[in-house]
XYZ file of C-alpha atoms in Angstrom:
569
model
C -24.685 -33.100 16.275
C -23.662 -30.909 13.597
C -25.830 -32.878 11.210
C -29.184 -32.868 13.028
C -28.851 -29.061 13.972
C -28.617 -28.663 9.954
C -31.296 -30.876 9.172
C -33.959 -29.396 12.202
C -33.190 -25.892 9.808
C -33.941 -27.750 6.539
C -36.699 -29.279 7.102
C -38.237 -26.131 8.830
C -37.319 -24.544 5.813
C -38.784 -27.136 3.816
C -42.091 -27.234 6.234
C -42.401 -23.368 6.684
C -40.950 -21.516 3.168
C -42.142 -24.078 0.323
C -38.538 -25.002 -0.550
C -38.704 -28.061 -2.744
C -36.778 -30.777 -0.509
C -35.334 -32.617 -3.549
C -33.798 -29.447 -5.146
C -32.618 -28.384 -1.715
C -30.657 -32.399 -0.839
C -29.654 -31.857 -4.493
C -28.260 -28.539 -4.541
C -26.574 -29.089 -1.118
C -24.914 -32.007 -2.327
C -23.398 -30.027 -4.998
C -19.420 -28.772 -5.281
C -20.496 -25.318 -5.394
C -21.699 -26.414 -1.351
C -18.985 -27.694 -0.249
C -16.880 -25.189 1.715
C -19.833 -22.505 2.346
C -21.802 -22.519 5.582
C -25.851 -23.417 4.774
C -27.569 -19.631 5.175
C -24.977 -18.137 2.684
C -25.914 -20.569 0.046
C -29.162 -20.516 0.261
C -29.355 -16.636 -0.159
C -26.945 -17.126 -3.148
C -29.068 -19.532 -4.866
C -31.758 -17.310 -3.872
C -34.105 -20.076 -2.381
C -34.751 -17.769 0.607
C -33.763 -14.222 1.851
C -31.969 -12.391 4.439
C -34.657 -12.274 7.060
C -36.950 -15.031 6.208
C -33.587 -17.084 7.060
C -33.004 -15.221 10.587
C -35.989 -16.476 11.461
C -35.452 -20.204 10.096
C -32.105 -19.771 12.120
C -33.753 -18.520 15.256
C -37.234 -20.925 15.451
C -35.281 -23.984 14.102
C -32.433 -23.598 16.423
C -34.128 -21.487 19.751
C -31.886 -19.012 19.472
C -32.376 -15.502 19.403
C -32.084 -12.758 16.788
C -29.942 -9.673 17.045
C -30.202 -6.194 14.769
C -26.556 -5.290 14.700
C -26.988 -1.956 12.834
C -29.187 -0.897 16.249
C -26.632 -1.890 18.634
C -23.203 -0.408 19.964
C -20.463 -2.318 20.700
C -18.167 -1.726 23.421
C -14.324 -1.517 21.524
C -12.680 -3.650 24.648
C -14.448 -6.826 23.030
C -12.148 -6.679 20.608
C -9.045 -8.303 22.445
C -10.970 -11.624 23.323
C -12.006 -12.386 19.688
C -8.538 -10.734 16.920
C -9.348 -9.445 14.002
C -7.958 -12.373 11.886
C -10.556 -15.191 13.637
C -14.014 -12.938 13.123
C -13.088 -11.791 9.526
C -12.638 -15.780 8.696
C -15.561 -17.366 10.430
C -18.042 -14.128 10.202
C -18.924 -13.246 13.726
C -18.235 -10.566 15.785
C -18.444 -10.286 20.263
C -21.101 -8.206 21.538
C -21.164 -8.699 24.860
C -19.712 -10.324 27.751
C -21.125 -10.738 30.999
C -18.652 -12.855 33.418
C -17.187 -15.708 32.487
C -19.572 -16.115 28.927
C -19.122 -14.360 25.746
C -21.816 -13.563 23.646
C -20.705 -13.451 20.095
C -22.844 -12.559 16.735
C -22.754 -14.901 13.241
C -24.550 -15.120 10.478
C -24.353 -18.888 10.362
C -24.781 -20.293 14.181
C -24.196 -24.173 12.045
C -20.302 -24.108 12.329
C -19.856 -25.331 15.688
C -16.130 -25.226 14.666
C -15.228 -22.020 15.085
C -17.342 -21.322 18.155
C -15.378 -24.159 20.168
C -11.832 -22.465 18.347
C -12.827 -19.287 19.684
C -13.686 -20.773 23.268
C -10.779 -22.567 23.147
C -8.663 -19.220 22.143
C -10.255 -17.266 24.865
C -10.828 -19.847 27.778
C -14.793 -18.751 28.013
C -18.206 -19.955 27.838
C -18.946 -18.903 23.985
C -22.897 -18.275 23.427
C -24.242 -17.660 19.634
C -26.651 -14.797 18.362
C -27.801 -14.441 14.985
C -27.593 -11.674 12.651
C -27.826 -10.880 9.266
C -24.407 -11.905 7.107
C -24.288 -8.264 5.768
C -25.282 -6.697 9.483
C -22.268 -9.165 11.031
C -19.957 -7.823 8.199
C -20.529 -4.068 9.147
C -20.134 -4.840 12.604
C -16.159 -6.222 12.006
C -15.851 -2.890 9.866
C -16.687 -0.981 12.281
C -15.040 -2.952 15.445
C -11.641 -3.348 13.960
C -11.880 -1.022 10.791
C -10.075 2.053 12.820
C -6.958 -0.107 14.577
C -5.979 3.147 16.218
C -8.471 2.695 18.421
C -7.188 -0.260 18.896
C -4.033 0.973 19.242
C -4.833 3.783 22.240
C -6.575 0.533 24.334
C -3.715 -1.504 24.117
C -1.212 2.348 25.488
C -4.245 3.300 27.999
C -4.308 -0.380 29.306
C -0.598 -0.772 29.815
C -0.619 2.941 31.115
C -2.577 2.371 33.779
C -1.266 -1.044 34.761
C 1.811 0.778 35.200
C 0.287 3.312 37.226
C -1.518 0.865 39.359
C 1.711 -1.223 39.612
C 3.520 1.893 41.235
C 0.882 3.346 43.217
C 2.788 5.166 46.031
C 6.479 4.430 45.089
C 8.907 6.669 44.579
C 10.769 5.242 41.377
C 10.193 2.680 38.662
C 10.370 -1.356 39.481
C 11.810 -2.876 36.503
C 10.369 -6.719 36.392
C 13.380 -9.330 34.712
C 11.075 -12.312 36.023
C 10.844 -14.578 32.228
C 6.861 -14.041 32.923
C 7.395 -10.025 33.748
C 9.179 -9.564 30.867
C 6.544 -11.988 28.366
C 4.448 -9.570 29.771
C 6.463 -6.571 29.101
C 7.081 -7.710 25.964
C 4.057 -9.241 24.441
C 2.343 -5.210 25.177
C 5.279 -3.795 23.276
C 4.384 -6.620 20.337
C 1.037 -5.802 20.570
C 1.540 -1.714 20.324
C 4.544 -2.493 17.181
C 1.679 -4.818 15.261
C -1.276 -2.320 15.539
C 0.684 -0.571 14.793
C 1.638 -1.383 10.976
C -1.975 -2.823 10.322
C -3.200 1.173 10.781
C -0.593 1.998 8.390
C -1.483 -0.215 6.091
C -5.114 0.974 6.304
C -4.079 4.117 5.975
C -2.298 3.703 2.989
C 0.553 5.106 4.393
C 4.015 4.870 2.486
C 6.057 5.465 5.141
C 5.826 5.471 9.087
C 8.420 7.941 11.387
C 9.285 6.752 14.525
C 10.515 9.748 15.939
C 12.426 9.989 19.545
C 12.335 13.392 21.472
C 13.305 14.625 24.941
C 9.610 13.628 26.346
C 7.913 11.089 24.217
C 8.167 8.961 20.670
C 5.972 10.631 17.620
C 4.510 8.383 15.122
C 3.781 9.449 11.557
C 3.005 8.695 8.116
C 3.368 9.516 5.119
C 0.056 9.176 3.343
C -0.301 11.114 -0.574
C 3.185 12.538 0.265
C 2.025 14.646 3.519
C 3.553 13.557 6.687
C 0.479 13.778 9.441
C 0.212 13.017 13.434
C -0.584 9.153 13.990
C 0.230 9.113 17.998
C 2.442 9.617 20.394
C 4.255 7.191 22.945
C 5.725 8.003 26.496
C 9.495 8.115 26.163
C 9.676 5.071 28.163
C 8.287 2.673 25.676
C 11.186 4.019 23.315
C 14.044 1.418 23.714
C 11.387 -1.395 23.853
C 10.168 0.292 20.601
C 13.479 0.493 18.591
C 14.190 -2.771 19.789
C 11.356 -4.559 18.559
C 11.778 -3.035 15.014
C 15.009 -3.700 14.954
C 14.575 -7.622 16.015
C 12.006 -7.358 13.332
C 14.243 -5.965 10.551
C 16.966 -8.341 11.575
C 19.753 -5.295 12.651
C 22.236 -5.834 15.509
C 20.439 -4.159 18.599
C 23.961 -3.647 20.925
C 24.877 -1.306 17.562
C 23.199 2.385 18.890
C 26.077 4.581 16.699
C 25.778 4.097 13.393
C 22.922 3.884 10.574
C 22.080 0.274 9.965
C 19.746 -0.802 7.030
C 17.412 -3.933 7.570
C 13.709 -5.092 6.167
C 11.059 -7.653 6.910
C 7.897 -8.812 5.680
C 4.292 -8.736 6.803
C 0.988 -10.637 5.744
C -2.143 -8.840 6.530
C -5.441 -8.859 4.459
C -4.976 -11.108 2.871
C -1.731 -9.446 0.988
C 1.894 -9.436 1.489
C 3.958 -6.130 2.275
C 7.342 -5.867 2.620
C 8.454 -3.109 4.694
C 12.574 -1.729 3.870
C 13.660 -0.268 7.880
C 16.678 2.407 8.173
C 17.751 3.404 11.516
C 19.313 6.287 12.059
C 21.319 7.676 15.316
C 19.975 11.368 16.480
C 20.283 12.611 19.825
C 17.405 11.276 21.476
C 18.237 7.316 19.925
C 17.091 5.982 17.002
C 14.963 7.096 14.712
C 13.640 4.744 12.732
C 11.861 4.990 9.156
C 9.482 1.600 7.233
C 8.713 2.626 3.969
C 5.877 0.020 2.770
C 6.989 -1.948 -0.819
C 3.400 -3.196 -1.381
C 3.622 -5.579 -4.322
C -0.253 -5.445 -4.772
C 0.520 -2.078 -6.688
C 2.446 -3.412 -9.233
C 1.112 -6.200 -10.175
C -1.766 -4.521 -12.092
C 0.540 -2.747 -14.848
C 0.903 0.563 -16.707
C -2.617 0.820 -17.151
C -3.323 1.433 -14.022
C -1.594 4.345 -13.016
C -3.644 6.924 -14.162
C -1.616 7.636 -17.338
C -3.468 9.836 -20.218
C -4.260 7.332 -23.141
C -1.916 9.565 -25.070
C 1.870 8.845 -22.727
C 0.302 5.546 -22.316
C 0.319 4.626 -26.116
C 4.266 5.552 -26.136
C 5.225 4.078 -22.958
C 3.662 0.892 -24.912
C 5.165 1.532 -27.790
C 8.092 1.486 -26.288
C 8.494 -1.453 -24.492
C 7.105 -3.551 -27.721
C 10.689 -2.557 -29.433
C 12.792 -5.785 -29.167
C 15.611 -3.781 -27.702
C 16.702 -0.130 -26.836
C 16.804 2.791 -24.105
C 13.969 3.400 -21.664
C 14.088 6.477 -19.394
C 12.299 7.420 -16.307
C 13.483 11.099 -15.002
C 12.039 13.067 -12.070
C 13.113 13.874 -8.488
C 13.168 11.238 -5.889
C 9.248 9.997 -4.693
C 8.120 10.902 -7.993
C 7.258 7.217 -8.325
C 9.208 6.173 -10.981
C 10.520 2.735 -9.556
C 6.949 2.042 -8.860
C 6.745 2.941 -12.837
C 9.086 0.985 -14.325
C 8.166 -2.320 -12.014
C 5.008 -2.014 -13.459
C 7.013 -2.563 -17.401
C 8.379 -5.271 -15.458
C 5.083 -7.251 -14.455
C 3.923 -6.663 -17.942
C 7.283 -8.027 -19.337
C 7.722 -10.549 -16.134
C 7.064 -13.982 -18.928
C 8.770 -17.559 -18.189
C 10.405 -16.780 -22.182
C 12.754 -13.380 -20.659
C 15.444 -13.204 -18.596
C 15.187 -10.331 -16.404
C 17.729 -8.338 -14.706
C 17.680 -5.512 -12.052
C 20.256 -3.790 -10.118
C 19.568 -1.675 -7.656
C 20.509 0.094 -4.580
C 18.773 -0.727 -2.637
C 16.410 -3.787 -3.941
C 12.953 -2.582 -3.423
C 10.431 -4.675 -4.642
C 10.898 -8.085 -4.398
C 9.551 -9.678 -7.023
C 9.220 -13.640 -8.298
C 10.392 -14.679 -11.465
C 13.107 -11.545 -11.592
C 16.743 -11.387 -10.765
C 17.688 -8.924 -8.183
C 21.188 -7.817 -7.189
C 21.977 -5.377 -4.579
C 24.798 -3.109 -5.221
C 27.670 -3.515 -2.225
C 30.598 -0.672 -3.090
C 32.541 -1.540 -0.427
C 33.281 -4.764 -1.758
C 33.470 -3.321 -5.165
C 29.802 -4.296 -6.298
C 28.564 -1.513 -8.518
C 26.019 -0.854 -11.298
C 28.955 -1.003 -13.484
C 30.814 -4.002 -12.118
C 27.038 -6.150 -11.984
C 26.187 -4.401 -15.392
C 29.093 -5.983 -17.051
C 28.536 -9.355 -14.817
C 24.775 -8.936 -16.663
C 26.253 -9.591 -20.163
C 27.293 -12.527 -19.466
C 23.903 -14.109 -18.358
C 22.079 -13.426 -21.521
C 19.484 -11.196 -20.459
C 16.426 -9.692 -22.576
C 15.465 -6.617 -20.266
C 17.569 -5.404 -17.713
C 16.794 -2.294 -15.173
C 19.387 -0.294 -13.912
C 17.997 1.367 -10.376
C 19.655 4.949 -11.258
C 22.160 5.285 -14.307
C 24.301 7.833 -11.650
C 27.996 8.571 -13.086
C 29.460 7.767 -16.995
C 30.473 4.467 -16.276
C 27.526 3.133 -15.849
C 25.760 5.265 -18.730
C 28.411 3.974 -20.901
C 27.671 -0.085 -20.207
C 24.025 0.647 -19.997
C 24.231 2.180 -23.520
C 25.675 -0.503 -25.034
C 24.125 -3.075 -23.669
C 21.192 -1.458 -25.691
C 22.307 -1.438 -28.596
C 23.231 -5.084 -28.827
C 19.674 -6.856 -28.072
C 18.410 -6.147 -24.724
C 15.869 -3.671 -23.418
C 16.902 -1.329 -20.901
C 14.842 0.685 -17.959
C 16.504 2.759 -15.573
C 16.146 6.253 -13.983
C 17.575 10.026 -13.718
C 17.290 12.940 -11.904
C 16.016 15.539 -14.926
C 13.332 18.548 -14.980
C 11.605 17.381 -17.969
C 12.558 14.925 -20.752
C 14.303 16.546 -23.109
C 16.877 17.522 -20.746
C 17.814 13.800 -20.361
C 19.190 14.213 -23.346
C 21.931 16.262 -21.795
C 22.143 14.578 -18.379
C 24.040 11.783 -20.453
C 26.168 13.881 -22.699
C 27.132 15.599 -19.951
C 28.077 12.378 -18.342
C 30.443 11.613 -21.334
C 28.163 9.612 -23.084
C 29.043 9.822 -26.912
C 25.982 11.610 -28.726
C 25.969 9.203 -31.198
C 25.361 6.232 -29.288
C 22.847 7.983 -27.545
C 20.686 8.272 -30.590
C 20.821 4.907 -31.624
C 19.775 3.473 -28.326
C 17.365 6.012 -26.380
C 13.809 4.786 -27.063
C 12.115 6.299 -24.905
C 12.235 9.136 -22.313
C 9.276 9.895 -19.190
C 9.250 12.432 -17.427
C 7.058 11.527 -14.127
C 5.742 13.473 -11.526
C 2.764 12.286 -8.767
C -0.362 13.795 -8.174
C -2.905 13.943 -4.969
C -6.416 13.290 -6.389
C -9.460 14.603 -5.144
C -11.433 12.307 -2.500
C -14.786 11.213 -4.323
C -16.358 11.791 -0.757
C -16.041 15.906 0.040
C -15.294 17.072 -3.835
C -17.225 20.184 -4.111
C -16.759 23.190 -7.100
C -13.561 26.061 -6.402
C -15.146 29.112 -6.592
C -11.579 30.576 -6.895
C -10.225 28.480 -9.807
C -11.645 30.603 -12.870
C -9.732 33.693 -11.190
C -6.676 31.539 -10.878
C -6.791 30.465 -14.388
C -7.659 33.639 -16.123
C -4.365 35.062 -13.634
C -1.709 32.137 -15.506
C -3.476 33.286 -18.625
C -5.325 30.239 -19.112
C -8.281 29.856 -21.123
C -11.209 28.699 -19.250
C -11.332 24.714 -20.825
C -14.977 24.404 -23.482
C -17.408 22.015 -21.525
C -16.090 22.340 -18.437
C -18.598 23.546 -15.716
C -16.392 23.277 -12.440
C -13.136 22.684 -11.103
C -13.134 21.393 -7.830
C -11.213 20.993 -4.730
C -11.367 19.029 -1.349
C -13.268 20.378 1.835
C -12.444 17.186 3.765
C -13.315 14.735 5.851
C -13.128 11.376 7.630
C -12.481 9.164 5.105
C -9.393 11.797 3.740
C -8.547 12.711 7.452
C -9.412 16.023 6.547
C -6.974 16.707 4.228
C -9.460 16.543 0.744
C -7.085 14.033 -0.785
C -7.156 10.648 -1.620
C -3.944 8.363 -3.275
C -2.470 9.593 -6.384
C -1.685 9.225 -9.450
C 0.990 10.009 -12.090
C 1.526 12.842 -14.329
C 3.733 12.017 -17.663
C 5.353 13.866 -19.972
C 6.435 11.025 -22.610
C 8.639 11.771 -25.262
C 8.735 8.738 -28.360
C 12.285 9.693 -30.270
C 12.075 9.516 -33.901
C 14.625 9.907 -36.535
C 14.349 14.105 -36.198
C 14.753 13.654 -32.214
C 18.164 11.140 -33.064
C 19.284 14.042 -35.612
C 18.679 16.735 -33.035
C 20.806 14.162 -30.219
C 23.474 13.711 -32.559
C 24.060 17.761 -33.779
C 23.795 18.496 -29.761
C 20.530 20.077 -30.233
C 19.853 21.767 -27.045
C 17.235 19.836 -24.449
C 14.722 23.668 -25.440
C 15.115 22.893 -29.416
C 13.696 19.517 -28.841
C 10.975 20.323 -26.322
C 9.415 22.475 -28.670
C 9.670 19.928 -31.739
C 8.099 17.530 -29.728
C 5.402 20.074 -28.718
C 4.660 20.337 -32.238
C 4.761 16.854 -32.586
C 1.367 16.352 -30.343
C 4.005 15.859 -27.066
C 1.817 17.347 -24.193
C 4.342 18.768 -21.228
C 3.959 17.889 -17.235
C 2.238 21.569 -17.026
C -0.491 20.308 -20.350
C -1.314 16.938 -18.462
C -1.372 17.745 -15.030
C -4.270 20.712 -16.069
C -5.862 17.568 -18.356
C -6.381 15.818 -15.140
C -7.864 18.885 -13.135
C -10.023 19.659 -16.065
C -11.428 16.583 -15.780
C -11.847 17.176 -12.025
C -9.739 14.081 -11.074
C -7.268 17.106 -9.024
C -6.727 20.403 -8.258
C -5.491 23.639 -9.740
C -3.268 24.244 -6.935
C -1.989 20.703 -7.305
C -1.080 20.791 -10.429
C 1.006 24.056 -9.864
C 2.593 22.771 -7.470
C 3.782 19.822 -8.911
C 4.862 20.524 -12.088
C 7.148 23.606 -13.599
C 6.076 26.758 -14.945
C 6.212 26.936 -18.715
């Protein structure tokens, strides 16, 4: 039946559109046509345009066309067609009357999609025809804001519960297998929709916080926490239990903190979630950290560094051995930067080992160890073992004590690249911090090749960026001259795309100190961080504030954001 319908459309195209049959038959038999819908392939080959194809499908198959751009789709219809199904088969539900579901498709010849949807929904499915572009846009509108779907699930559950308890004085808990399955299915939908919503919102963390009357859900987006939604308190236990099961935690233990993790696939990508449960007054507070490996695979060039800082970093990575440090406070992107370095170095010819607390990103091709001090598996102990594993590159999650620092320094002197982090305010202070830990200045000067102090700045939303009229006055009060050639500095007005914040995304600001012989001499003679920093500035190193201002002058961020994340000089 599929062949006859297809042939009917092909005959119509030949007869009415003047397409050469021999050429068309040859193209349809070509490898490029395999696995593609007839309509999409013909448009790609520029044999017909979208309106012409719609007319041919409509006449050849006797199906009505629909203009989705003028059609308002009821969000409730999304429950009959899962988002993944809609995107895979490129169809969108448009109406449901009784037991009949109508769906708009750009390829009505795909009978397999119609059969699958009929089996999935237990409804009779009728196709109508729409352009491929209109179907894509309708799918985006219907499924693009999972919070609407989430609210729909919660409202439906609340309505069902309210109706079932009408006239009753107390809640009746259904413990039959069917009742428990229904309750479990509802909370599973809530959790799944919450995770999808957080991913689409570009959240880095999800906070599940129980209070006396309800449970507050917040997302951390671009470094700032925002309210996402709230759940009634009665859902707290089921929500926490579901998250604990997913994270492989002990659901019977609610008195001590627990850690876990799980992995999801969403929109063609794989995302790790690291989960922490903390006992508080009203139950367990859950924090889920989203660890998206896509952020690491792009390498250093995609992190937003200015050309001078990027060049210094890449020169350090090219060295055969030595220590590279990234410094900054918690949440300044140090781990992401170091993993981006590892992504560039991750080759079959290299043996790469990491010791972390905890392991954040699980990367194929890299040996990763998580410390466990309770059984004696410390940073220092793992590092000693690493040296017997013939490593080429070693990543130490953080240098916390003198013993770890000493072993890491010696490892970098024996032919390995050692990457690690420290908590210092600027690059030059890393030298003082390590010597204070007991590292010999002579060994430090021989091993250290590069130190980068890093901060994260929020990036202006391109959809609502407007000139900042107060910028000139602010610069004048700081004693900073107006930059030559710059017409305006900008601020974010706020729009739906950025949730009213004026910012969308973040980028790294770097203070890059590449060591030379003069700096090594200053380390040996124990010169102060200020003296080292003054020397580096004279050699062209830009401070965090200077780098931030360059980004501000290019219109990438605001002056207030730069002043907030960088220290006064």
